[in-house]
Every structure is written in C-alpha cells, then in structure tokens.
Coordinates of C-alpha atoms and ligand atoms in Angstrom, one line a residue:
X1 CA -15.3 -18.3 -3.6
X2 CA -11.8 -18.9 -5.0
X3 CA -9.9 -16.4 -4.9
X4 CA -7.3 -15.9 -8.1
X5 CA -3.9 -13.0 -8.1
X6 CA -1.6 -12.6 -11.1
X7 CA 1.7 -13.3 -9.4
X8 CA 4.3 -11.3 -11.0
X9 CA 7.0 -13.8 -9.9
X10 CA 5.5 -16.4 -11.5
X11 CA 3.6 -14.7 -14.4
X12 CA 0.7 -16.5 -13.9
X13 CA -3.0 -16.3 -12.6
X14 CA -2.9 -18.2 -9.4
X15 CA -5.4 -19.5 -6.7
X16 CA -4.8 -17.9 -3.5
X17 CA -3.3 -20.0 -1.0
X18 CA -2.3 -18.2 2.0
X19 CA 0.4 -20.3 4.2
X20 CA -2.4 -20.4 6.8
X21 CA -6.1 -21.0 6.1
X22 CA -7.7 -17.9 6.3
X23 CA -5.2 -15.4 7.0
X24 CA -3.6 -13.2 4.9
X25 CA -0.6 -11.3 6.0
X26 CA 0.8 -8.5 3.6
X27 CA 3.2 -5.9 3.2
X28 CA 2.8 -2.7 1.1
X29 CA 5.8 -0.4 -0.3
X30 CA 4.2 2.8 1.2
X31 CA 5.4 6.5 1.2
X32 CA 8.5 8.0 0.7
X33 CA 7.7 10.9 2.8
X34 CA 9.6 13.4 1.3
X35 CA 6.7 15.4 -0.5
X36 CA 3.0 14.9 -0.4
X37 CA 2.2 11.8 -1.8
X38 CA 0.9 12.4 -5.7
X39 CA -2.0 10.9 -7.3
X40 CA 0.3 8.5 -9.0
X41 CA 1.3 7.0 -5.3
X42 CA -2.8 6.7 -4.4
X43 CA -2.8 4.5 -7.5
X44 CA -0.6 2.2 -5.2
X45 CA -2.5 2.9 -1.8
X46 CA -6.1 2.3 -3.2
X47 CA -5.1 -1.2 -5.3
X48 CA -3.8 -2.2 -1.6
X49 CA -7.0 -0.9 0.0
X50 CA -9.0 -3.0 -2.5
X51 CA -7.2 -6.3 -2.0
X52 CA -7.8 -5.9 1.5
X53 CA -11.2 -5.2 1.2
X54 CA -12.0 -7.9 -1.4
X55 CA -9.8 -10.5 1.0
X56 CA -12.2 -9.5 4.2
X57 CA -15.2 -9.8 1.9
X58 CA -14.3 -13.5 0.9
X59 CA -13.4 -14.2 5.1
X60 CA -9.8 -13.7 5.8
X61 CA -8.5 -12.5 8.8
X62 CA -6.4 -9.9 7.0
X63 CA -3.1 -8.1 8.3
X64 CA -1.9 -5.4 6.8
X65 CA 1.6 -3.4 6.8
X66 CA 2.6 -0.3 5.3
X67 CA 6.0 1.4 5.7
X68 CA 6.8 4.9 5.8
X69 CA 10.1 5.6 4.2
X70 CA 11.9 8.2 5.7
X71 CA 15.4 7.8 4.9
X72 CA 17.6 5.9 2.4
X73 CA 15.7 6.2 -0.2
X74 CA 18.1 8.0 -3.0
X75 CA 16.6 9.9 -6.1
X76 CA 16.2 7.6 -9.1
X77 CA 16.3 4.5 -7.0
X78 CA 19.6 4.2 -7.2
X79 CA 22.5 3.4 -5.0
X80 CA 24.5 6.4 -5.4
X81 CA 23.3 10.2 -4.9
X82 CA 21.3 12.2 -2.7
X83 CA 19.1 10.6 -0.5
X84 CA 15.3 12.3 -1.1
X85 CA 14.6 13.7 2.1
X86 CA 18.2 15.3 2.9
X87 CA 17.7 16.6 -0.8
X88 CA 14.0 18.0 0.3
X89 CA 15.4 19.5 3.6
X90 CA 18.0 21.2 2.6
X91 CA 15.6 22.7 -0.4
X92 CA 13.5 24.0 2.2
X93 CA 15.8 24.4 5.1
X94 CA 13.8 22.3 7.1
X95 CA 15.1 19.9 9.9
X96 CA 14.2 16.3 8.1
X97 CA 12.7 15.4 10.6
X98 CA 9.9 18.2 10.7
X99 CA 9.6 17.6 7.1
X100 CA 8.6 14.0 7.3
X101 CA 6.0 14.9 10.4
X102 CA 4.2 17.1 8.2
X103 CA 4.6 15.0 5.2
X104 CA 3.3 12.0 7.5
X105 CA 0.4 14.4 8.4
X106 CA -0.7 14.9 4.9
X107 CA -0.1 11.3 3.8
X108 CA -2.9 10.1 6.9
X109 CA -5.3 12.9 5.7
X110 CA -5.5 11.6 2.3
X111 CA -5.8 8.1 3.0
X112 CA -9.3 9.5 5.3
X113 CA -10.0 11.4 2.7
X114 CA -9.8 8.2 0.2
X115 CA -11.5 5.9 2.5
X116 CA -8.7 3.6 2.9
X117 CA -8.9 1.3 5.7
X118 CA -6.3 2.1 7.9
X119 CA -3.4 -0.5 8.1
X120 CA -2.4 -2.9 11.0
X121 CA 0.8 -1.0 11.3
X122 CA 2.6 2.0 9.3
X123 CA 6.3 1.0 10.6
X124 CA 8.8 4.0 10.1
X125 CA 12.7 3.4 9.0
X126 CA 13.9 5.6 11.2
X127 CA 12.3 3.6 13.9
X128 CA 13.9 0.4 12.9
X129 CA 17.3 0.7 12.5
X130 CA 18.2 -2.1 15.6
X131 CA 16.2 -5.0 13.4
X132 CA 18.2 -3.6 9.7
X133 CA 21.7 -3.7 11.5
X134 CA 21.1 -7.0 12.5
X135 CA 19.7 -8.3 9.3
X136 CA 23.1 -6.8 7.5
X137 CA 25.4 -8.3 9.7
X138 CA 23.6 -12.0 9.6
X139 CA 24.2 -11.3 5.8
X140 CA 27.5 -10.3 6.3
X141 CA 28.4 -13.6 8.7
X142 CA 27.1 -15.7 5.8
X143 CA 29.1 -14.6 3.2
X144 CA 26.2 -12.8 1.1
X145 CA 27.6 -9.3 1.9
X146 CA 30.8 -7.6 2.3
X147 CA 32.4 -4.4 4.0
X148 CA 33.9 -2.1 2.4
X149 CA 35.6 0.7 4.8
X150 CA 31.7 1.5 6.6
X151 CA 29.9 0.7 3.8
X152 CA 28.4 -2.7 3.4
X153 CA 27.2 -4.2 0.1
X154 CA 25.1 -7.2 -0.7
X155 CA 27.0 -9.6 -3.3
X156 CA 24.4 -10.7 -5.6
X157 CA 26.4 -13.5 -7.1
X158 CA 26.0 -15.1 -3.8
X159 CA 22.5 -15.7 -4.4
X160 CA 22.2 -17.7 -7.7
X161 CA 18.0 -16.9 -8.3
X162 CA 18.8 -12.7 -8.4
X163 CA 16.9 -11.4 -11.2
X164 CA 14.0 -14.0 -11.3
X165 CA 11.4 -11.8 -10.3
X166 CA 11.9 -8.9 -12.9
X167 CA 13.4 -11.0 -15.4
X168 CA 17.2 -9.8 -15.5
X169 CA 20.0 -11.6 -16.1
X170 CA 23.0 -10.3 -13.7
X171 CA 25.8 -10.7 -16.6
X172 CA 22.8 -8.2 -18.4
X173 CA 22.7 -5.4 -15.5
X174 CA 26.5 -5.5 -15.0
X175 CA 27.1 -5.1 -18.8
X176 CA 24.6 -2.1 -18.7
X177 CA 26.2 -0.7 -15.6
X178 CA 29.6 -0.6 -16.6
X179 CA 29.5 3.4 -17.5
X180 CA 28.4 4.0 -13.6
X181 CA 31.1 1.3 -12.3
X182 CA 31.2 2.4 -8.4
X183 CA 35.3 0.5 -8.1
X184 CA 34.1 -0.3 -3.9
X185 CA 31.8 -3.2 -5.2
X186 CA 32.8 -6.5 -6.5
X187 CA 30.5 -6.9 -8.8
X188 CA 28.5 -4.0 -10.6
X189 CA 24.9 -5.2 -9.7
X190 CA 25.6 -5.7 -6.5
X191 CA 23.6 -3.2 -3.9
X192 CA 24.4 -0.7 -1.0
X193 CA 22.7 -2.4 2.4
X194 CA 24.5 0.3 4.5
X195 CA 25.8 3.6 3.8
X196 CA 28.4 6.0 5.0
X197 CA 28.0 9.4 4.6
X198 CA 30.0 12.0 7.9
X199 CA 27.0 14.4 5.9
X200 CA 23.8 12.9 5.9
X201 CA 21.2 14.8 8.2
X202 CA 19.8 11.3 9.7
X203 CA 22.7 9.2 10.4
X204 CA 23.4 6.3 12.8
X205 CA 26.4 5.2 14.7
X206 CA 26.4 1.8 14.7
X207 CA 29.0 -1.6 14.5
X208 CA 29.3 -0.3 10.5
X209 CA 30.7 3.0 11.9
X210 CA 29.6 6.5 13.2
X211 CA 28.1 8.2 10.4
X212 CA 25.5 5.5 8.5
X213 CA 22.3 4.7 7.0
X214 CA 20.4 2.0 5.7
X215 CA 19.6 1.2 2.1
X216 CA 15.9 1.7 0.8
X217 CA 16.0 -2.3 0.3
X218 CA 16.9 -3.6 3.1
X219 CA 14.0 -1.4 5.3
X220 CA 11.1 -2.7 3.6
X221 CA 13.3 -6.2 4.3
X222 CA 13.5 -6.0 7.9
X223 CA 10.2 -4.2 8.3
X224 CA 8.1 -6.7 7.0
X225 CA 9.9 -9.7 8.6
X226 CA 9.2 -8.0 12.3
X227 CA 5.4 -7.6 11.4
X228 CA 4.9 -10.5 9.1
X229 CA 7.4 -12.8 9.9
X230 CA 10.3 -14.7 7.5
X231 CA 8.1 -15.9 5.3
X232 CA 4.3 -14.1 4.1
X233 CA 1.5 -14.3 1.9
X234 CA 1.2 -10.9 -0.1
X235 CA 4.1 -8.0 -1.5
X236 CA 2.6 -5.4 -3.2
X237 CA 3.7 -2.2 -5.1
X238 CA 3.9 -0.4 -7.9
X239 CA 4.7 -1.4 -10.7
X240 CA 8.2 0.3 -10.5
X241 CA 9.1 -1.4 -7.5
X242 CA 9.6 -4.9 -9.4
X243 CA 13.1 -4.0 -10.3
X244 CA 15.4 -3.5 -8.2
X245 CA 13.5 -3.3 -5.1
X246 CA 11.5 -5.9 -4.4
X247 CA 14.5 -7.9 -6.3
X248 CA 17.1 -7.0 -3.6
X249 CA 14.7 -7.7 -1.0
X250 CA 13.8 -11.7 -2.1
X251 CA 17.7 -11.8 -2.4
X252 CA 19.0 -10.2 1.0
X253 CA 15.8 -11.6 3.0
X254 CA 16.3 -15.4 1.7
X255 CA 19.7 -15.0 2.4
X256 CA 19.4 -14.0 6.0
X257 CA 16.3 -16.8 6.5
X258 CA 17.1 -19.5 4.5
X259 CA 13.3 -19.2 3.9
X260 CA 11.2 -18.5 1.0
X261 CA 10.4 -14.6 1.6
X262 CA 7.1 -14.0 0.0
X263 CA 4.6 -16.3 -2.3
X264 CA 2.6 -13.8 -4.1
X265 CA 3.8 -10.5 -5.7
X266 CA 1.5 -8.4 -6.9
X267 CA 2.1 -4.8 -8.9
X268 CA -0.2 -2.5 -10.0
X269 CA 0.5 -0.1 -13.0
X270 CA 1.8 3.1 -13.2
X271 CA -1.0 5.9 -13.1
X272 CA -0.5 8.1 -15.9
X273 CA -1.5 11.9 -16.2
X274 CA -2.3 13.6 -19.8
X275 CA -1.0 10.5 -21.4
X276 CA 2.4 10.4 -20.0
X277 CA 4.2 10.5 -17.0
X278 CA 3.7 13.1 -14.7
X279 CA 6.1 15.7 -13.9
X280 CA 7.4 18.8 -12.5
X281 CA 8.4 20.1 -15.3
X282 CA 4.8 19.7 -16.6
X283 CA 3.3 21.0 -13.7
X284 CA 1.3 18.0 -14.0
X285 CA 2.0 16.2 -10.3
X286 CA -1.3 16.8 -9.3
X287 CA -2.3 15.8 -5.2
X288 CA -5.6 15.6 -3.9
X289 CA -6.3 19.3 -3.1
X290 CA -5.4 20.5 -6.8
X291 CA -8.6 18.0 -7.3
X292 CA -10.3 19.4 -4.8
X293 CA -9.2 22.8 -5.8
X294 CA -11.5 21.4 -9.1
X295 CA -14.5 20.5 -7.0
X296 CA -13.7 17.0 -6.9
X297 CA -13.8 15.0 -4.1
X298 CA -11.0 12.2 -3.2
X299 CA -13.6 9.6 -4.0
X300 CA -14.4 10.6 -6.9
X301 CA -10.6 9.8 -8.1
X302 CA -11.1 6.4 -6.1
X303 CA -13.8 5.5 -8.3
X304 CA -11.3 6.6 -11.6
X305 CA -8.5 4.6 -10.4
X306 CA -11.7 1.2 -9.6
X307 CA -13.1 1.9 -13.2
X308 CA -9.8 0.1 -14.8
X309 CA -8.2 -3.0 -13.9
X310 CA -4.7 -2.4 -11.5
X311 CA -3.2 -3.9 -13.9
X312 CA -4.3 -2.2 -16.3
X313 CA -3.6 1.5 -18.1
X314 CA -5.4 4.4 -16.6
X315 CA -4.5 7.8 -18.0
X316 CA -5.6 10.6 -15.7
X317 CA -7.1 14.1 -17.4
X318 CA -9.7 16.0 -16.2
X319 CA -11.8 15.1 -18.1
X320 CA -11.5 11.1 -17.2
X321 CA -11.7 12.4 -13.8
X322 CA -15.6 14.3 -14.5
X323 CA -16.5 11.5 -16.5
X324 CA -15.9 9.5 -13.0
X325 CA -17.2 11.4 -10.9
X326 CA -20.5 11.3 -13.1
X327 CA -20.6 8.1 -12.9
X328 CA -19.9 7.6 -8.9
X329 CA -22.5 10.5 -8.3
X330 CA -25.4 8.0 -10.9
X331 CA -24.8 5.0 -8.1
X332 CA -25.3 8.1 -5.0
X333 CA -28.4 8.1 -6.7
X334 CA -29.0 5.2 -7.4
X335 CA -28.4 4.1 -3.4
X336 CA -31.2 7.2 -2.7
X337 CA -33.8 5.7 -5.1
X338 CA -33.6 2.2 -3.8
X339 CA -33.6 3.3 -0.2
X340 CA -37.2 5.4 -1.5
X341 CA -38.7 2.1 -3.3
X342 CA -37.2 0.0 -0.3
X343 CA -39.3 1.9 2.2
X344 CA -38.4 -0.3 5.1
X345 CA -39.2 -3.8 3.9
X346 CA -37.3 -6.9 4.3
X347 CA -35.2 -7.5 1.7
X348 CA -36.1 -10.7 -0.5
X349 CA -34.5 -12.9 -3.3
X350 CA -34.5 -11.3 -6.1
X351 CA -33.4 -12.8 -9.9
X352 CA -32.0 -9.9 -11.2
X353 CA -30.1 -8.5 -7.8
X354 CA -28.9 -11.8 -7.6
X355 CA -27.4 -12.3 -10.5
X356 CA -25.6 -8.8 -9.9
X357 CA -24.2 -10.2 -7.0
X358 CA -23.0 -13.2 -8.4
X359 CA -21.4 -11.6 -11.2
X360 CA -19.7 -8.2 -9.1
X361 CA -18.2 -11.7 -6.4
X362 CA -16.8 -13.2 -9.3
X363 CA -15.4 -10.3 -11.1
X364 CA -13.4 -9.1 -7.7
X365 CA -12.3 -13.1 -7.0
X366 CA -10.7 -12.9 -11.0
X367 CA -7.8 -11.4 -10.1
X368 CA -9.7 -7.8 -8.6
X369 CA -11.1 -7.2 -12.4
X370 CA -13.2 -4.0 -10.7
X371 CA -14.3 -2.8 -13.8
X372 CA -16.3 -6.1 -14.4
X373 CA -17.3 -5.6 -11.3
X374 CA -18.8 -2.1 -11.7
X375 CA -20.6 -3.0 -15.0
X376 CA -22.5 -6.1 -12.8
X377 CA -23.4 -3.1 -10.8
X378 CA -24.4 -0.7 -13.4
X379 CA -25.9 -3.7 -15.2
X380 CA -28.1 -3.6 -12.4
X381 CA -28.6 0.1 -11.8
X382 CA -30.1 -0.2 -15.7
X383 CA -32.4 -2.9 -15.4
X384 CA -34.2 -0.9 -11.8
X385 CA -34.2 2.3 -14.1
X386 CA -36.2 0.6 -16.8
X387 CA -38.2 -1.9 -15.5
X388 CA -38.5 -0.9 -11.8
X389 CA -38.2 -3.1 -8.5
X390 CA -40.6 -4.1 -6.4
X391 CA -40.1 -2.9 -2.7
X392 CA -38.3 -6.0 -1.1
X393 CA -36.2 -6.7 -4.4
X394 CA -34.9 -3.1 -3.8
X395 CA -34.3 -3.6 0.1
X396 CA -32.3 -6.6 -1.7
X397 CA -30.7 -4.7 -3.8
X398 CA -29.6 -1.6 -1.7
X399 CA -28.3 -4.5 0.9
X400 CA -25.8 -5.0 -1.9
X401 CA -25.0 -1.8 -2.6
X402 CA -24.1 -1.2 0.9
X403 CA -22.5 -4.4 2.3
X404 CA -20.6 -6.0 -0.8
X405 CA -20.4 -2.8 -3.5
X406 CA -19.1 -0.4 -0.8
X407 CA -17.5 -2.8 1.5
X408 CA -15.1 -3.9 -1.5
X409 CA -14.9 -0.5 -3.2
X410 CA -15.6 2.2 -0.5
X411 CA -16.9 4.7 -3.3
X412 CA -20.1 6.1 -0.8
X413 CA -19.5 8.9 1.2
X414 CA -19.8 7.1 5.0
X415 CA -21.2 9.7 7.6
X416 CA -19.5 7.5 10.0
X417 CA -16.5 7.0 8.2
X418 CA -13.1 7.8 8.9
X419 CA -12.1 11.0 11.0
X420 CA -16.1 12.0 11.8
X421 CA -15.1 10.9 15.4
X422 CA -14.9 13.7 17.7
X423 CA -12.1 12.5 21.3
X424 CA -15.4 12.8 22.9
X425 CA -17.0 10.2 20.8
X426 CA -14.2 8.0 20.6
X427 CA -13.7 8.2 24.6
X428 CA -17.6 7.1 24.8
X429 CA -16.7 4.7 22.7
X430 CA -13.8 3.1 24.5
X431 CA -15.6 3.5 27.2
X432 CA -18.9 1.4 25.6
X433 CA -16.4 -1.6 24.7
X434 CA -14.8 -1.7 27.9
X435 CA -18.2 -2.2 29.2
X436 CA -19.0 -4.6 26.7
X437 CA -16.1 -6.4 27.6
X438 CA -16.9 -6.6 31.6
X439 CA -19.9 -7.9 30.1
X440 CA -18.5 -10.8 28.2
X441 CA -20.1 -9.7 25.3
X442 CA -17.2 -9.9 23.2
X443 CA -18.9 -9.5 20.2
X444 CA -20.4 -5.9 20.8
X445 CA -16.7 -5.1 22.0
X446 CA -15.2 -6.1 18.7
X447 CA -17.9 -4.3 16.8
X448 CA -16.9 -0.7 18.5
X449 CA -12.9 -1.6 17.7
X450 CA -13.6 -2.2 14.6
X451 CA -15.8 0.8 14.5
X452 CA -12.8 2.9 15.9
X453 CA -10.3 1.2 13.8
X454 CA -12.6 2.3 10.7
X455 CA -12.1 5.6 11.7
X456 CA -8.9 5.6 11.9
X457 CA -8.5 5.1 15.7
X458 CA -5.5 3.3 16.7
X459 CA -5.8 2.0 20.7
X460 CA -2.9 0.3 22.5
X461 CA -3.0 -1.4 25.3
X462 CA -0.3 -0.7 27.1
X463 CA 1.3 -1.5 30.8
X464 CA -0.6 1.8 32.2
X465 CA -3.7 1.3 30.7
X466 CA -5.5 1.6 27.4
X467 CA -4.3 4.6 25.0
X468 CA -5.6 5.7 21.9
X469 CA -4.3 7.8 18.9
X470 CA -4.8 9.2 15.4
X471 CA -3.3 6.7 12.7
Ligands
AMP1 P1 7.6 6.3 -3.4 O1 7.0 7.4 -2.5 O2 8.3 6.8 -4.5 O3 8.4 5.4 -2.5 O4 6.4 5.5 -3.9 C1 5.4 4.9 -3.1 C2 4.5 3.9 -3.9 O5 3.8 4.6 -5.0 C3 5.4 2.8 -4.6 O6 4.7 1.6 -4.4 C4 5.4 3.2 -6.0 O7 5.5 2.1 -6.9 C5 4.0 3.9 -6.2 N1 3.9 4.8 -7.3 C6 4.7 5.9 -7.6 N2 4.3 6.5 -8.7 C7 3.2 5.8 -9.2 C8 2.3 6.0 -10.3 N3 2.4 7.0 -11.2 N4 1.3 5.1 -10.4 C9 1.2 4.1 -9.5 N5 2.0 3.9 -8.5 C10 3.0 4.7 -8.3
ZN2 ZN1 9.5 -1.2 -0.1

C-alpha cells in the first residue's frame, strides 16, 4: 500500500519515497535529559514509535535514531543563558553527569513501560563531540560560520533558503530580535554552533579553545549524519522543534554537505494538559508515575495520545485519560472473547474482518490517521457484539487484532514484551541463536534477535566476543 506523510517542509501530503526502495532511515529529536521526561515529550516518543511501526507493517527495513541531549541545550531554546542541565545540577547539587545517568534511567523505563520499540541507536552529545568539532570547522573553512574570540557562530545569510522550513523571513527574525542584539554576531539571526563558557560543568578543550560546548543544533546535525548519513529519509519532532531547530540544522548540515539533508519532516503537535500548556507553576507536568499514582497504566495514555491524529489537538485531563483507558480495556476484552469463540480453529476469510482490515491499512497509510484506524477496529468490535462471529471468522479476526492492530499500535499488554527477560533468559537466548546460527538457520536466529531487541536487548558484537546490554 502507498504510503502518504504531511511534510512540513513542503506543506503538503506526500507519497513516501525513501532514497532507497524499502528502507527508511530516520532521526528523532529525543530527550533533553535534564528532568524526567513529561507526558508532553511521550507525545513525541509514541508518534515516532507509531511511524515505525506502521513503516515495518507496510515492509521497510526501518532504522531508527534517537539522541539524548545532554548538554547545550539552553532554557527557552535560545542561544544565550543557562544551559538546562548545568541549571538542573547546580539546583540539586548533583554532578551533571549523575544527573543525566538517572535521568537516562528513567527515560528507558518509560519507553518499556510505553511499549516503544527500542531504537537502532540512542547517540549521546556528550559522546560525540569529535564528529560536531569537525562539522563546525568544515563550516567555518567554507565561509558559512565565523569565530568570534572561542565562540563560533553560523552566518545565516550565507545560506540563502534559511527560514523555508518554518516560514521566516531572516529581515523578519532580525527585526524581532533587535531588543536581544548579542553585538559578537554579524547578523542577529545568526546562531551559536560553539560556545565558550571557563564555567560550564561539561566543557571541552578543543581547536575553539579550552573551555567549550556545542550548540543544541549542531548535535542533532552531526548525530544524525554519523548514523544516517548526509542525506535521509525521515526528521521528526515536536512540533516546537520546527523553528529554530530543525531550521539551523537544514542550514548548517547543507552547508557542510553540499547535500540536501532530509526529504521528509514530520511534527507532531504539542500535547496539552487541562487545556493549556503544562507547567510548573500549575503543578500540571504530569510523568508517568503521577498516572500510575492514578491507577493508570502507561498504555492506557498510549492509547490517549493513538485516539487523535499527531497532528492533531489532544488536551490531556483525567478524565480524557479514563475515558481511554475504558476504551483500551473494551478491545482487552474484546481480544479475550474472540480468542473464547476462536477456540483453536483456522482462521478463514471473513467479509466483515476483512473489510476492517482494509479500512484500519488505509487509515495508518493516510498520513498515520490512527483515529480512523481505531473506529475500523471498533467498527468491528460492534458488528461481533451484535451479530456474533462464527469460530474461524473470529480466529480471523483476533489474527488482526494481534498482528496488524497491535503490531502498529502496541496498546496490549505483551507478557513477552519488553523488560519480562530475566539475564538468564536472555543468556539462553543468545545462546539458542548462536546455535541457530551454527545451524545455518538464519531465519530462527533473526527471530530470537528480534525477540531480544523487542525487549529491549541491545547485543554487540564486538572484537572479544558477543556482549549484551540493557537499552
Ligand atoms: P526536549 O526534552 O525539550 O528536548 O523535548 C524532547 C521532545 O519532546 C521534542 O521533540 C519536543 O518537541 C517534544 N515535546 C516537548 N513538549 C511536548 C508536548 N507538550 N507535546 C508534544 N511534544 C513535546
Ligand atoms: Zn534535535
């Protein structure tokens, strides 16, 4: 089936076309790890999870990256002021780095707890300043940035398309920014790449001088290249990542390539909470044990955010939250009541599961309209409620509740499912492929990987052998 994206570069409903049949290499603005990640960032994570899923249901080879941000991001975005970890740090008097371990920690244990597949790779910053230092000074040898003292700016005149993907104009932003004119930079709008500060906790001596550290922009930049390459299919984010992040990055990563950066941008919308946005100050910044705190489960928000459309509003109450979980707990049932009428038989065409399936494909392949989607499904879960289903239409019908519904949406509960591996398990299970593999039967061996990757099981094979960790 074709699949279609809104591309927010181009404003349009698109056909996918990946630069190689079949594959699909994307890059997702992940965590600043600074504080637990809110409900508002899962909004993010899950409409990532779900293009994945939807792209490996239609037959792509799919890879997937997802940073961690652990320095350079400052507070409002912006190019001057405290950077959001030092800020958290020193509000707890915590070594940074401590702070983003257990940040990290908590960040992985949601994602299990959400069912999101775990990513090809969660690069950190901090792990790859060598590739942003090089990316600055190629900028800097073409004339698209310039020192100033150790700082280093990108100078967004140099790079005549700068605003196309959020719609500014450059004569607009510098007008606006006049009141915050920063008298190092040539031109207002232009951008910090590199930044000297003798008192930032996480610093780097490098050809810029002793005491630096890179700009939020240009990580996600050189982060995706490594993994991706110069030029790849899918950029996603939220929807406040448009301007000026993923801005600066088309600008400073053409600029270094000379190659188109990314075809297809794609932005979900802000999650709102009460009708507004959350805050501290409302005591509204809710994280997924304040739901569990509630008696709901992490799924049970899943299926909130799948209800709408990414692109779409969803305002998060409790209430919108129970009424979600209601409905994720009818298609539990649902799954336990086909299973009873199923009683073992093969499953067999069936008119009205058929047309269910038809319709849920088609929804996901318009642009990931879920909550199409989930009315093909509970148009179904209706028609078995009122008119019944003979035993082999339900075997049909549960087959598609388990291996498209849940394969694209994840909203069951999987015994199996992430982090229900015990070492021991997952050493029998390494141990099972490796046989499998001895055995040529390549097949069963990438059945258990994918089994271990599934829950979360990272292996690596490295010079001394084979080792496995925790994502
Ligand atoms: P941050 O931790 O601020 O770097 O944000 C991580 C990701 O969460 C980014 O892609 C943001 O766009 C996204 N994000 C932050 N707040 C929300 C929200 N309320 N709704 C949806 N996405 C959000
Ligand atoms: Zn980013």
């Amino acid at each position: 089936m074709e699949l279609r994206f809104y591309n927010t570069f181009t404003r349009r409903i698109e056909p996918f076309q990946p630069e190689v049949a079949g594959q699909a290499r994307m890059y997702h603005c992940g965590p600043t790890v600074y504080q637990r990640p809110h409900i508002g960032n899962y909004r993010a994570f899950l409409f990532a999870d779900l293009l994945r899923r939807v792209l490996e249901a239609n037959g792509y080879e799919v890879t997937q990256v997802m940073n961690i941000t652990d320095v350079g991001h400052l507070v409002a975005d912006a190019d001057e002021g405290e950077d959001k970890l030092q800020k958290q740090a020193e509000k707890e008097r915590l070594d940074p780095w401590e702070l983003v371990d257990r940040v990290c920690a908590q960040f992985f244990g949601d994602l299990e707890a959400l069912q999101v597949l775990p990513a090809h790779h969660y690069p950190r910053a901090t792990e790859h300043i060598p590739e942003m230092v090089e990316m600055v000074r190629s900028l800097i040898e073409k004339g698209n940035a310039y020192r100033v003292g150790d700082n280093v700016y990108f100078d967004v005149h140099s790079f005549p398309p700068y605003g196309e993907l959020s719609g500014n104009k450059v004569e607009e932003l510098e007008a606006g920014a006049r009141l915050e004119v920063n008298l190092e930079k040539r031109h207002p709008a232009d951008f910090a790449l590199w930044k000297s500060d003798p008192d930032h906790l996480m610093k780097w001596d490098t050809e810029f001088g002793p005491h630096g550290f890179p700009g939020w922009h240009i990580e996600c930049s050189a982060m995706s290249m490594k993994y991706l390459g110069e030029s790849f299919d899918v950029h996603t984010g939220g929807e406040d990542n448009v301007f000026p992040h993923h801005e600066c990055e088309i600008a400073q990563s053409e600029c270094a390539t000379g190659r188109p950066f990314v075809k297809l941008w794609m932005h979900t919308r802000f999650l709102k909470v009460d009708g507004g946005k959350m805050s501290k100050s409302l005591g509204n910044v809710w994280s997924l044990d304040d739901l569990a705190a509630r008696g709901f489960s992490a799924l049970d928000f899943r299926f909130l955010v799948l209800r709408a459309h990414y692109r779409g509003s969803v305002n998060f109450t409790w209430e919108a939250l129970k009424g979600s979980a209601e409905a994720r707990q009818s298609l539990v049932d649902l799954r336990g009541r086909l299973e009873a009428e199923a009683r073992g038989a093969a499953a067999a065409d069936d008119e009205v599961v058929e047309r269910a399936r038809g319709d849920f494909a088609a929804a996901l392949a318009d642009d990931l309209n879920t909550s199409a989607a989930l009315a093909a499904v509970f148009e179904l879960r209706n028609a078995f409620l009122k008119e019944g289903l003979a035993a082999a239409a339900a075997a049909a019908a549960l087959a598609f509740l388990l291996d498209e519904v849940d394969a694209q949406l994840g909203v069951f509960e999987t015994a199996a499912g992430a982090g229900a591996l015990d070492d021991a398990q997952v050493e029998a299970l390494i141990a099972a492929r490796a046989e499998a593999r001895s055995g040529k039967d390549f097949a069963r061996a990438d059945a258990i990987r994918e089994e271990l990757q599934a829950a979360g099981i990272v292996l690596e094979d490295r010079a001394d052998g084979l080792h496995w960790h925790r994502a």
